XYZ file of C-alpha atoms in Angstrom:
698
model
C 119.720 163.578 148.764
C 122.287 164.659 151.828
C 121.929 167.111 153.954
C 124.181 169.582 154.750
C 123.143 170.846 158.090
C 122.258 169.151 161.285
C 119.640 169.578 163.468
C 120.987 168.891 166.973
C 119.972 168.929 170.719
C 122.250 168.975 173.796
C 122.100 165.585 175.737
C 120.638 166.906 178.955
C 117.854 164.382 179.294
C 116.102 161.475 178.703
C 113.174 161.706 176.052
C 109.982 160.391 177.026
C 107.359 159.330 174.616
C 103.508 159.622 175.438
C 100.310 160.576 174.131
C 100.393 161.171 170.467
C 96.884 162.758 170.097
C 98.419 166.298 169.982
C 100.318 167.591 166.964
C 102.530 168.943 169.380
C 103.865 165.936 171.973
C 103.558 165.813 175.409
C 105.905 164.375 177.567
C 109.519 165.922 175.327
C 111.243 167.897 177.068
C 112.505 170.671 174.431
C 116.061 171.426 174.899
C 118.065 174.090 172.970
C 119.673 172.794 169.451
C 123.121 173.318 168.572
C 123.641 175.014 165.207
C 127.609 173.634 164.581
C 127.956 172.265 161.217
C 128.895 169.035 160.758
C 132.739 168.443 159.536
C 132.319 165.646 157.218
C 135.208 162.709 157.596
C 136.023 159.504 155.485
C 138.601 157.015 154.553
C 138.533 157.029 151.046
C 140.515 154.010 148.944
C 141.813 155.932 145.705
C 142.350 153.069 142.868
C 145.766 152.366 141.523
C 144.876 154.387 138.249
C 143.796 157.639 139.918
C 145.925 160.075 141.488
C 144.460 162.992 143.893
C 145.741 166.151 143.240
C 145.432 169.529 145.659
C 142.935 172.224 144.572
C 145.592 174.353 144.143
C 146.977 172.700 140.990
C 143.725 171.777 139.476
C 142.822 175.171 139.429
C 145.999 176.253 138.096
C 145.174 174.471 135.066
C 141.819 176.417 134.353
C 141.608 179.328 136.644
C 142.845 182.839 135.954
C 144.415 184.904 138.496
C 143.303 188.415 137.599
C 142.101 190.445 139.918
C 138.432 189.293 141.322
C 136.299 192.589 140.615
C 133.571 191.256 143.407
C 136.272 191.004 146.132
C 137.407 194.192 144.980
C 134.369 196.245 145.018
C 133.417 194.432 148.432
C 136.866 195.444 149.898
C 136.420 198.977 149.223
C 133.555 199.078 150.873
C 134.720 197.953 154.914
C 136.477 201.602 155.028
C 133.689 203.721 154.817
C 132.693 205.302 157.827
C 129.283 203.695 159.020
C 131.032 200.411 158.404
C 134.740 200.356 159.325
C 135.745 196.460 159.667
C 138.575 194.731 158.553
C 136.745 191.229 157.409
C 133.249 190.170 156.187
C 131.504 186.770 156.883
C 129.557 185.762 154.028
C 127.149 182.146 155.208
C 124.923 180.767 152.804
C 121.931 180.907 154.795
C 119.047 183.348 154.435
C 117.436 185.237 157.697
C 115.727 182.344 158.251
C 118.691 179.628 158.012
C 116.969 177.888 155.220
C 119.175 175.336 153.565
C 117.911 176.235 150.135
C 117.600 180.514 149.508
C 115.975 182.230 146.718
C 117.815 183.491 144.091
C 118.108 187.031 145.572
C 119.687 185.470 148.827
C 122.353 183.521 147.464
C 125.039 186.093 148.329
C 128.076 183.772 149.252
C 127.285 182.211 145.680
C 127.194 185.733 144.079
C 130.605 186.691 145.699
C 132.362 183.277 145.450
C 131.135 181.439 142.028
C 130.983 178.226 144.548
C 127.141 177.173 143.940
C 126.942 174.759 146.438
C 123.849 174.400 149.360
C 127.105 173.965 152.123
C 129.688 176.725 152.873
C 130.927 180.113 154.247
C 132.688 182.666 153.070
C 135.752 185.143 154.812
C 136.870 187.849 153.271
C 140.024 190.100 154.890
C 141.461 193.103 153.384
C 144.195 190.763 151.330
C 142.751 187.164 151.526
C 139.584 185.032 150.396
C 138.509 181.960 151.947
C 135.562 179.199 151.152
C 134.643 176.552 153.677
C 132.750 173.177 152.985
C 132.549 170.237 153.885
C 133.785 166.642 151.968
C 130.529 166.334 149.549
C 131.816 169.618 147.926
C 135.499 169.101 147.996
C 135.793 168.474 144.003
C 132.878 170.937 143.060
C 134.599 173.491 144.878
C 137.943 172.894 143.363
C 136.671 173.471 140.018
C 134.331 176.353 140.610
C 136.478 178.793 142.591
C 138.808 181.036 141.079
C 142.439 181.408 142.196
C 141.319 184.590 144.275
C 140.323 182.348 146.857
C 141.449 179.477 149.569
C 139.482 175.913 150.065
C 139.308 175.218 153.761
C 138.255 171.294 153.508
C 136.311 171.572 156.950
C 136.774 168.674 158.883
C 140.143 167.577 157.280
C 143.202 167.567 159.488
C 144.704 170.755 160.112
C 141.912 172.753 158.404
C 141.040 175.862 160.854
C 137.368 176.860 161.315
C 136.356 180.213 160.077
C 136.992 181.830 163.535
C 140.528 180.317 164.023
C 141.622 181.229 160.571
C 140.481 184.820 161.333
C 142.447 184.670 164.353
C 145.466 183.551 162.512
C 145.495 185.934 159.491
C 144.151 188.996 161.571
C 146.340 191.371 163.866
C 144.521 191.701 167.075
C 141.491 193.590 167.895
C 140.101 194.159 164.708
C 136.535 194.446 163.678
C 134.899 191.547 161.984
C 131.540 192.412 160.019
C 128.163 190.350 159.495
C 124.899 190.743 158.807
C 122.727 189.730 162.149
C 119.872 188.917 160.333
C 121.599 185.994 158.693
C 123.349 184.389 161.739
C 121.040 182.574 164.662
C 121.980 183.947 167.799
C 124.042 180.843 168.836
C 126.101 180.829 165.804
C 126.670 184.648 166.577
C 127.788 184.459 170.064
C 129.710 181.398 169.587
C 131.729 183.221 166.952
C 131.627 186.256 169.334
C 133.286 184.175 171.848
C 135.860 182.470 169.716
C 137.453 185.777 168.279
C 137.952 187.296 171.782
C 140.194 185.767 172.352
C 142.702 187.716 169.930
C 140.390 190.907 171.227
C 138.963 191.319 167.739
C 134.759 192.741 167.559
C 132.422 191.391 165.910
C 130.248 194.259 164.377
C 126.392 193.666 163.725
C 125.880 195.622 160.594
C 121.796 196.042 160.881
C 121.333 198.423 157.993
C 123.155 197.049 155.384
C 124.420 194.053 153.526
C 127.672 194.701 152.037
C 127.258 191.887 148.972
C 123.836 193.221 148.380
C 125.855 196.750 147.636
C 128.103 195.415 145.192
C 125.299 192.912 143.748
C 123.009 196.521 142.942
C 120.561 196.680 140.036
C 121.718 192.704 138.742
C 120.411 191.272 141.887
C 117.200 189.022 141.034
C 114.147 190.997 142.926
C 112.371 189.117 145.997
C 109.887 186.427 144.890
C 106.187 187.605 145.456
C 104.135 184.736 144.062
C 100.800 183.969 145.377
C 100.755 181.265 147.852
C 98.042 178.856 148.554
C 96.290 176.717 151.205
C 97.305 173.125 152.241
C 94.250 171.063 152.274
C 93.031 169.803 155.292
C 93.365 165.817 153.838
C 96.556 165.901 153.187
C 97.655 168.378 156.451
C 95.519 166.079 158.638
C 95.220 168.664 161.464
C 93.516 171.889 161.032
C 95.272 175.474 161.420
C 93.051 176.080 165.199
C 93.986 172.930 166.166
C 97.919 173.047 166.034
C 97.465 176.935 167.489
C 95.443 175.494 170.093
C 98.075 172.865 171.246
C 100.992 175.235 170.625
C 99.689 178.070 172.918
C 99.482 174.991 175.507
C 103.181 174.500 175.276
C 103.609 178.603 175.567
C 101.335 178.061 178.953
C 103.190 175.572 180.603
C 106.806 177.286 179.600
C 105.593 180.571 181.146
C 105.741 182.142 178.055
C 103.263 184.204 176.540
C 104.783 184.695 172.939
C 106.613 182.938 170.351
C 108.576 184.204 167.313
C 108.800 181.870 164.891
C 111.101 182.312 161.528
C 111.467 178.814 160.650
C 109.869 178.740 157.039
C 108.547 175.571 156.693
C 107.524 175.403 160.887
C 105.580 178.433 159.711
C 103.917 176.601 156.854
C 102.830 173.336 158.493
C 101.601 175.363 161.298
C 99.274 177.473 159.156
C 98.785 174.734 156.798
C 99.969 177.139 154.262
C 102.196 176.349 151.097
C 104.630 178.574 148.761
C 107.087 178.949 145.927
C 109.368 181.647 147.148
C 112.192 179.207 147.147
C 113.099 176.646 144.470
C 112.413 173.180 145.333
C 110.402 173.937 148.883
C 106.687 174.832 149.168
C 107.419 177.363 151.635
C 107.022 181.676 151.802
C 109.065 184.443 153.595
C 107.721 185.288 156.674
C 107.794 185.420 160.161
C 104.943 184.582 162.625
C 104.669 185.816 166.210
C 102.032 183.597 168.375
C 100.460 184.655 171.433
C 98.225 183.619 173.926
C 95.462 185.772 172.281
C 96.304 186.025 169.085
C 99.050 185.967 165.987
C 100.637 187.990 163.538
C 102.007 186.647 160.280
C 104.382 189.030 158.650
C 104.730 188.843 155.030
C 104.728 190.827 151.855
C 100.853 191.600 150.763
C 101.479 190.996 147.395
C 101.134 187.367 148.224
C 98.092 187.127 149.622
C 95.126 186.266 147.616
C 91.372 186.836 148.602
C 91.065 183.188 149.855
C 94.136 183.062 151.769
C 93.308 186.085 153.235
C 89.495 185.428 154.410
C 91.504 182.071 155.606
C 93.761 183.271 157.717
C 90.808 186.289 159.103
C 89.096 183.028 160.327
C 91.596 181.651 162.026
C 92.841 184.615 164.131
C 96.139 185.749 162.352
C 96.945 189.525 161.294
C 98.752 190.220 158.585
C 101.933 192.605 158.754
C 104.590 193.957 156.634
C 107.398 191.456 156.504
C 109.595 194.226 157.331
C 108.050 195.118 160.369
C 109.164 191.899 162.459
C 112.120 194.075 164.704
C 109.275 196.501 165.513
C 107.034 193.919 166.273
C 109.867 192.482 168.739
C 110.373 195.941 170.325
C 106.721 196.403 170.634
C 106.526 192.655 172.460
C 109.301 193.837 174.965
C 107.522 197.258 175.614
C 104.248 195.250 176.914
C 106.365 193.303 179.134
C 106.299 190.030 176.951
C 108.011 186.475 178.407
C 108.690 185.579 174.793
C 109.728 182.192 173.831
C 113.123 182.128 171.635
C 114.888 179.166 170.071
C 118.429 180.875 169.706
C 119.608 178.019 167.187
C 117.365 179.317 164.391
C 116.112 183.000 165.527
C 118.790 185.346 163.923
C 121.015 187.600 166.082
C 118.868 190.681 164.981
C 116.021 189.683 166.768
C 117.575 188.091 169.537
C 119.320 191.687 169.988
C 116.655 193.413 169.342
C 114.951 191.894 171.828
C 117.516 192.481 174.463
C 117.681 195.834 173.758
C 114.344 196.671 174.152
C 114.116 194.459 177.400
C 116.970 196.733 178.700
C 115.183 200.151 177.984
C 111.914 198.593 179.270
C 113.838 197.805 183.009
C 115.443 200.825 183.046
C 112.295 202.917 182.417
C 110.571 201.199 184.850
C 112.595 200.935 187.659
C 113.021 197.028 187.887
C 116.060 195.236 188.793
C 117.673 192.020 187.690
C 117.872 189.238 189.948
C 120.775 186.516 190.077
C 118.293 184.351 187.532
C 118.528 187.016 185.254
C 114.846 187.655 185.769
C 113.255 190.970 185.806
C 111.395 192.038 189.124
C 109.952 195.031 190.316
C 112.103 197.296 192.916
C 109.698 197.063 195.481
C 108.294 195.198 198.535
C 106.389 192.008 196.987
C 109.199 190.689 194.802
C 106.565 189.347 192.194
C 107.776 188.975 188.922
C 107.506 191.743 186.042
C 108.590 193.085 182.955
C 109.410 191.663 179.413
C 111.961 188.232 179.973
C 112.903 185.447 177.402
C 112.502 181.979 177.132
C 115.722 180.297 175.561
C 114.218 176.658 174.288
C 114.211 174.843 171.313
C 111.103 175.759 168.854
C 108.279 173.178 169.753
C 106.948 173.045 166.293
C 110.083 171.626 164.973
C 110.015 168.098 166.864
C 105.834 168.101 166.351
C 106.399 168.705 162.554
C 108.528 165.679 162.246
C 106.085 163.189 163.856
C 103.760 163.225 160.742
C 99.993 161.964 161.393
C 98.116 159.437 159.315
C 97.112 161.736 157.012
C 100.482 163.060 156.326
C 101.686 159.268 156.035
C 99.086 158.338 153.773
C 100.224 161.188 151.461
C 103.662 160.126 151.524
C 103.015 156.566 150.618
C 100.484 157.464 148.031
C 103.212 159.953 146.282
C 106.153 157.856 146.531
C 103.911 154.932 144.642
C 103.151 157.671 141.865
C 107.137 158.515 141.750
C 108.025 155.252 141.756
C 106.090 154.515 138.699
C 107.514 158.066 136.919
C 110.897 156.466 138.146
C 110.048 152.669 136.087
C 108.829 154.744 132.989
C 112.091 156.773 133.045
C 114.731 153.716 133.456
C 112.831 151.883 130.842
C 113.471 154.821 128.801
C 117.207 155.399 129.649
C 117.945 151.817 129.215
C 116.990 151.836 125.725
C 117.967 154.693 124.822
C 121.634 153.924 125.840
C 121.433 150.293 124.403
C 120.725 151.623 120.983
C 123.542 154.049 121.270
C 121.920 157.612 121.922
C 123.873 159.949 123.062
C 122.846 161.470 126.150
C 123.840 164.294 128.657
C 123.526 163.987 132.344
C 121.108 167.346 131.804
C 119.118 165.372 129.274
C 118.280 162.495 131.170
C 117.490 165.012 134.751
C 115.155 167.048 132.255
C 113.866 163.704 130.548
C 113.028 162.740 134.643
C 111.311 165.887 134.794
C 109.053 165.116 132.426
C 107.867 161.760 133.235
C 107.480 163.074 136.897
C 105.112 166.208 135.453
C 103.086 163.236 134.409
C 102.113 162.435 137.704
C 98.783 163.549 139.880
C 99.340 166.401 141.964
C 103.018 167.085 140.701
C 104.232 170.691 142.015
C 108.177 170.490 140.935
C 111.051 168.926 142.042
C 112.423 168.512 145.707
C 115.905 169.671 144.972
C 118.306 169.988 141.953
C 118.584 166.907 140.426
C 121.909 164.765 140.834
C 123.000 163.198 137.955
C 126.021 161.915 137.487
C 128.129 159.643 135.380
C 131.667 157.972 135.985
C 133.724 160.594 138.118
C 131.012 163.354 138.400
C 129.206 160.797 140.846
C 131.604 161.217 143.421
C 131.236 164.840 143.606
C 128.458 164.074 146.188
C 126.202 167.113 145.134
C 127.249 167.441 141.994
C 124.603 169.419 139.684
C 125.063 168.750 136.158
C 125.190 172.308 134.071
C 124.370 172.106 130.112
C 127.724 173.517 128.694
C 130.244 171.400 130.946
C 128.076 167.917 131.793
C 129.100 164.609 130.857
C 127.626 162.194 128.689
C 126.457 159.298 129.789
C 128.694 156.400 129.688
C 127.486 153.139 129.294
C 130.814 151.408 130.477
C 130.591 153.601 133.212
C 128.496 153.669 136.758
C 125.726 156.415 137.087
C 124.544 157.958 140.049
C 121.207 159.329 139.625
C 119.580 161.348 143.175
C 116.532 163.169 142.711
C 113.138 163.981 144.071
C 109.435 165.564 143.589
C 107.279 167.738 145.649
C 103.616 166.532 145.135
C 100.423 167.653 146.969
C 100.326 165.081 149.436
C 104.099 164.509 150.377
C 107.630 164.736 149.255
C 110.165 162.081 147.845
C 113.765 161.389 147.508
C 115.693 159.059 146.341
C 118.969 157.556 144.686
C 119.722 154.233 142.344
C 123.109 153.725 141.148
C 123.324 151.651 137.748
C 125.334 150.521 135.287
C 124.318 149.990 131.447
C 127.159 147.698 130.933
C 129.768 145.585 132.211
C 130.437 146.625 135.793
C 134.247 145.589 137.104
C 134.697 143.339 139.940
C 135.569 146.191 142.363
C 132.255 148.264 141.296
C 130.232 145.383 142.241
C 131.801 144.973 145.388
C 131.932 148.772 146.710
C 127.748 148.712 145.548
C 127.089 145.699 147.097
C 128.634 146.491 150.355
C 126.877 149.641 150.485
C 123.672 147.752 149.854
C 124.694 145.455 152.807
C 124.921 149.061 154.835
C 121.404 149.954 153.313
C 119.638 146.594 154.252
C 121.412 146.538 158.053
C 119.538 149.890 158.430
C 116.649 149.239 157.301
C 116.105 146.101 159.046
C 117.075 147.887 162.509
C 114.914 147.245 165.691
C 116.133 149.842 168.638
C 114.603 150.834 171.841
C 112.358 153.957 171.574
C 113.767 156.752 172.725
C 117.388 156.498 170.915
C 118.846 159.273 168.787
C 119.634 158.377 165.001
C 123.276 158.368 165.961
C 123.009 154.882 167.473
C 122.044 153.440 164.051
C 124.765 155.209 162.190
C 127.033 152.334 162.184
C 124.688 149.716 160.697
C 125.223 151.450 157.556
C 128.912 151.998 157.568
C 129.925 147.971 159.273
C 130.150 146.408 155.884
C 132.203 148.983 154.291
C 134.441 149.614 157.208
C 135.440 145.917 156.862
C 137.927 146.910 153.903
C 138.684 150.246 154.993
C 136.087 152.225 153.252
C 133.430 155.088 154.279
C 131.977 157.912 152.998
C 132.001 161.533 153.895
C 128.115 162.365 154.509
C 125.664 161.050 157.419
C 123.185 158.351 156.823
C 119.506 159.816 156.931
C 118.000 162.873 157.346
C 114.557 163.824 158.065
C 112.374 164.802 155.335
C 108.931 166.914 155.959
C 105.366 165.531 154.236
C 104.700 168.132 151.191
C 107.643 170.306 152.896
C 111.438 170.692 152.794
C 113.210 167.546 151.683
C 115.493 168.299 154.918
C 113.757 168.272 157.539
C 114.839 168.412 161.443
C 115.346 167.799 164.021
C 116.011 163.814 163.677
C 118.943 162.421 161.992
C 120.811 159.698 161.439
C 124.730 160.483 161.321
C 128.210 159.519 163.235
C 127.806 162.941 165.019
C 127.132 162.113 168.200
C 125.781 164.814 169.358
C 121.978 164.841 167.782
C 120.178 163.756 170.600
C 116.616 163.712 169.026
C 115.103 160.314 169.526
C 113.602 158.574 166.684
C 109.632 159.011 167.094
C 106.838 156.899 165.592
C 105.748 158.772 162.733
C 108.979 160.550 161.705
C 110.357 160.089 158.192
C 113.921 160.055 157.108
C 116.198 158.921 154.465
C 118.498 155.671 154.491
C 121.250 156.537 151.801
C 124.511 155.146 152.465
C 127.335 155.193 149.628
C 130.815 154.988 148.794
C 132.749 157.701 146.309
C 136.180 157.358 144.703
C 137.581 160.882 144.114
C 137.881 161.505 139.825
C 136.561 157.515 139.408
C 132.977 156.706 140.046
C 130.153 157.400 143.028
C 127.753 154.959 144.664
C 124.644 155.939 146.341
C 121.354 153.574 147.423
C 118.652 155.810 149.054
C 114.986 155.298 150.496
C 113.037 156.941 152.531
C 111.491 155.287 156.003
C 108.990 156.000 158.147
C 109.650 154.908 161.668
C 107.004 152.566 162.686
C 106.471 150.392 166.035
C 107.897 147.049 166.105
C 106.872 143.513 167.625
C 109.635 141.584 169.406
C 109.182 138.611 171.724
C 110.574 140.674 174.837
C 110.647 143.819 176.157
C 113.805 144.008 178.210
C 113.070 147.213 181.074
C 109.531 147.440 179.590
C 109.905 149.587 176.857
C 108.888 149.352 173.256
C 110.976 148.675 170.309
C 110.596 150.613 166.800
C 111.410 149.563 163.309
C 110.687 151.048 159.665
C 108.205 150.744 157.274
C 109.425 151.766 153.659
C 107.810 154.778 151.543
C 110.172 154.045 148.200
C 109.188 151.151 145.992
C 111.951 151.305 143.078
C 113.791 148.243 141.746
C 117.844 147.834 142.715
C 119.951 147.039 139.673
C 120.691 143.230 140.117
C 123.870 143.232 137.424
C 125.753 145.257 140.502
C 125.094 143.052 143.289
C 127.932 140.529 143.867
C 125.974 137.748 145.301
C 128.497 135.703 146.999
C 129.140 138.627 149.318
C 125.243 138.631 150.411
C 124.147 136.806 153.418
C 120.596 134.251 153.026
C 118.750 136.840 155.130
C 120.214 140.033 153.010
C 119.272 137.997 149.646
C 115.523 137.356 150.960
C 115.464 140.883 151.867
C 116.281 142.376 148.163
C 114.053 139.610 147.019
C 110.976 140.454 149.233
C 111.475 144.309 148.171
C 111.190 143.696 144.626
C 108.042 141.271 145.289
C 106.624 144.382 147.282
C 107.870 146.661 144.637
C 105.837 144.763 141.537
C 102.673 144.236 143.584
C 102.781 148.345 144.528
C 104.003 149.907 141.366
C 102.694 147.174 138.422
C 99.271 148.232 138.576
C 100.249 151.781 137.399
C 102.425 151.042 134.516
C 101.823 149.337 131.185
C 103.858 149.032 127.949
C 107.646 149.003 128.488
C 107.663 150.603 131.630
C 105.530 147.669 133.058
C 107.979 144.777 131.236
C 110.618 146.717 132.351
C 109.347 146.438 136.226
C 109.045 143.170 135.443
C 112.364 142.214 134.475
C 114.086 144.243 137.360
C 112.067 142.597 140.510
C 112.807 138.801 139.686
C 114.320 136.888 142.585
C 117.596 136.640 142.525
C 119.249 132.866 143.741
C 122.750 132.490 145.169
C 124.541 129.678 143.186
């Protein structure tokens, strides 16, 4: 599955790879992360039989021009005395910058009707616009009403949200946001951009305007119990992780850190939850100090076993809503607080700054040229609350898997492969027998096969099941009322994944149940060549992922094709299917090096609007590579495959493949057979045999 939001670091220094003994890696310089969202671009080939139409024309055919009641109600709130704004921005994220959110926090989807995971809605007194990236252009065209303007982010001439606001509003307007839903970095960038037209960014702490109009129909916040993540899967106990984190705090001159990212909290405490669909996390904040820790969470989620576990780990429980009070308390006792402003909300950062100002004013402390609080006295020793602005050390520690986590990932991928073999054997037989199946039918059946596997918990994202033109909608989600049937004579793209007790999977395969055209075979084969090139890549240590992105695109580029998304994202171990800070993308702002133990996806593709989509995805683990030379004395890295499911041979044009590429495919299929066949019997075993036979170039 494709990542909608990059995890980026600014390029300020080289990274060095040292000891692997600690979950918090020594020798890594933590740098501030950029929050800027990827804006996808692509060269798209439209076949002679396909004519692309603008979204405005498409919407005219099926969208009403009646006033949007939600927009009317939202705008009525603008003029309230305690609000008094001219525009309101609604992002996709919750207060923890989550990609997926609980249903009660899906505010942008509620107000706009667009359900894609990436997008920002902006509403003024007379206009409404929605920005999304290239994966969702077609979906947004279908879902937005005529009251909305679709902004295809990344396309030539499309303004950013701030540029658009500066253009449509008169100078000196007030633009409102919920400061909990914006990272501090994002809010500061927005504030600076709109100041060009003397606009004011208004933080509405006490009210979210979408929640105000959602009212009683808004789903209730989740309150299911959280669970312990067994040490045999976690690999490192919570005491060791907290000890490593506290060492990082001491080295940085910090006395406390606030952690808002839900997967970081789950990983650090070896806990798992179910508050967000597909992601085994729970809504919480964590504050870790040198001598203690506090978990801010709804106590209804804490059962006796977890409560005992947390007490033994020295972790106190506090109400979820009291996080701002704790931030103020930290300032009042003079804490030096570690803040990752790319993930910590503007609400938290501004609360700490305000509390620091109060402390300084009350204590008679002045601020020196380095913005450090010092006493107004002769000794000049540092005192008072301060902030350390750095990337969260938990992010990278979590991304570099230990051996127990990697073993869990390997094991769950084999069970997942067995479920997929059973599924594909069933689907090919059904289609061959002329059974009519919808995209939803097959997604449900795949879930059924997966649910029979040991340790299955749920899906890791909504299954992308797209036949024909729907496969070109990069993050397509079939709905029972509107989905297509599976056509034997069209390409079928299936991108799916699962959460298991010991790991997380994500795999895409594209197949054809009839006779593919020569053009479809060429496109598929060139995508496969890119997949092989990245899989075989050998690269020096400390190199970031963007260096490898062109490997996966080169074969497509040779005939003027491309795709609108990054090539690879990080994947958590029994955690979020999209994980940072690493990525493999054409965007070169992310300087995070690929390190041994990281898991990334390899998923090049090609999409022909209104015709078909192709993607081939495996998960890979970064490993040490053996090379005959070590230029400059550095070590080299490569990839270990985690995914073992056949690539459909009928879609491969062998005349385009080199001998080396054919050998790669045959070797991969041999590994698939050896690893997965012992887990199968009957039709699935026969299907796997038939789909892993060696290919010979004529």
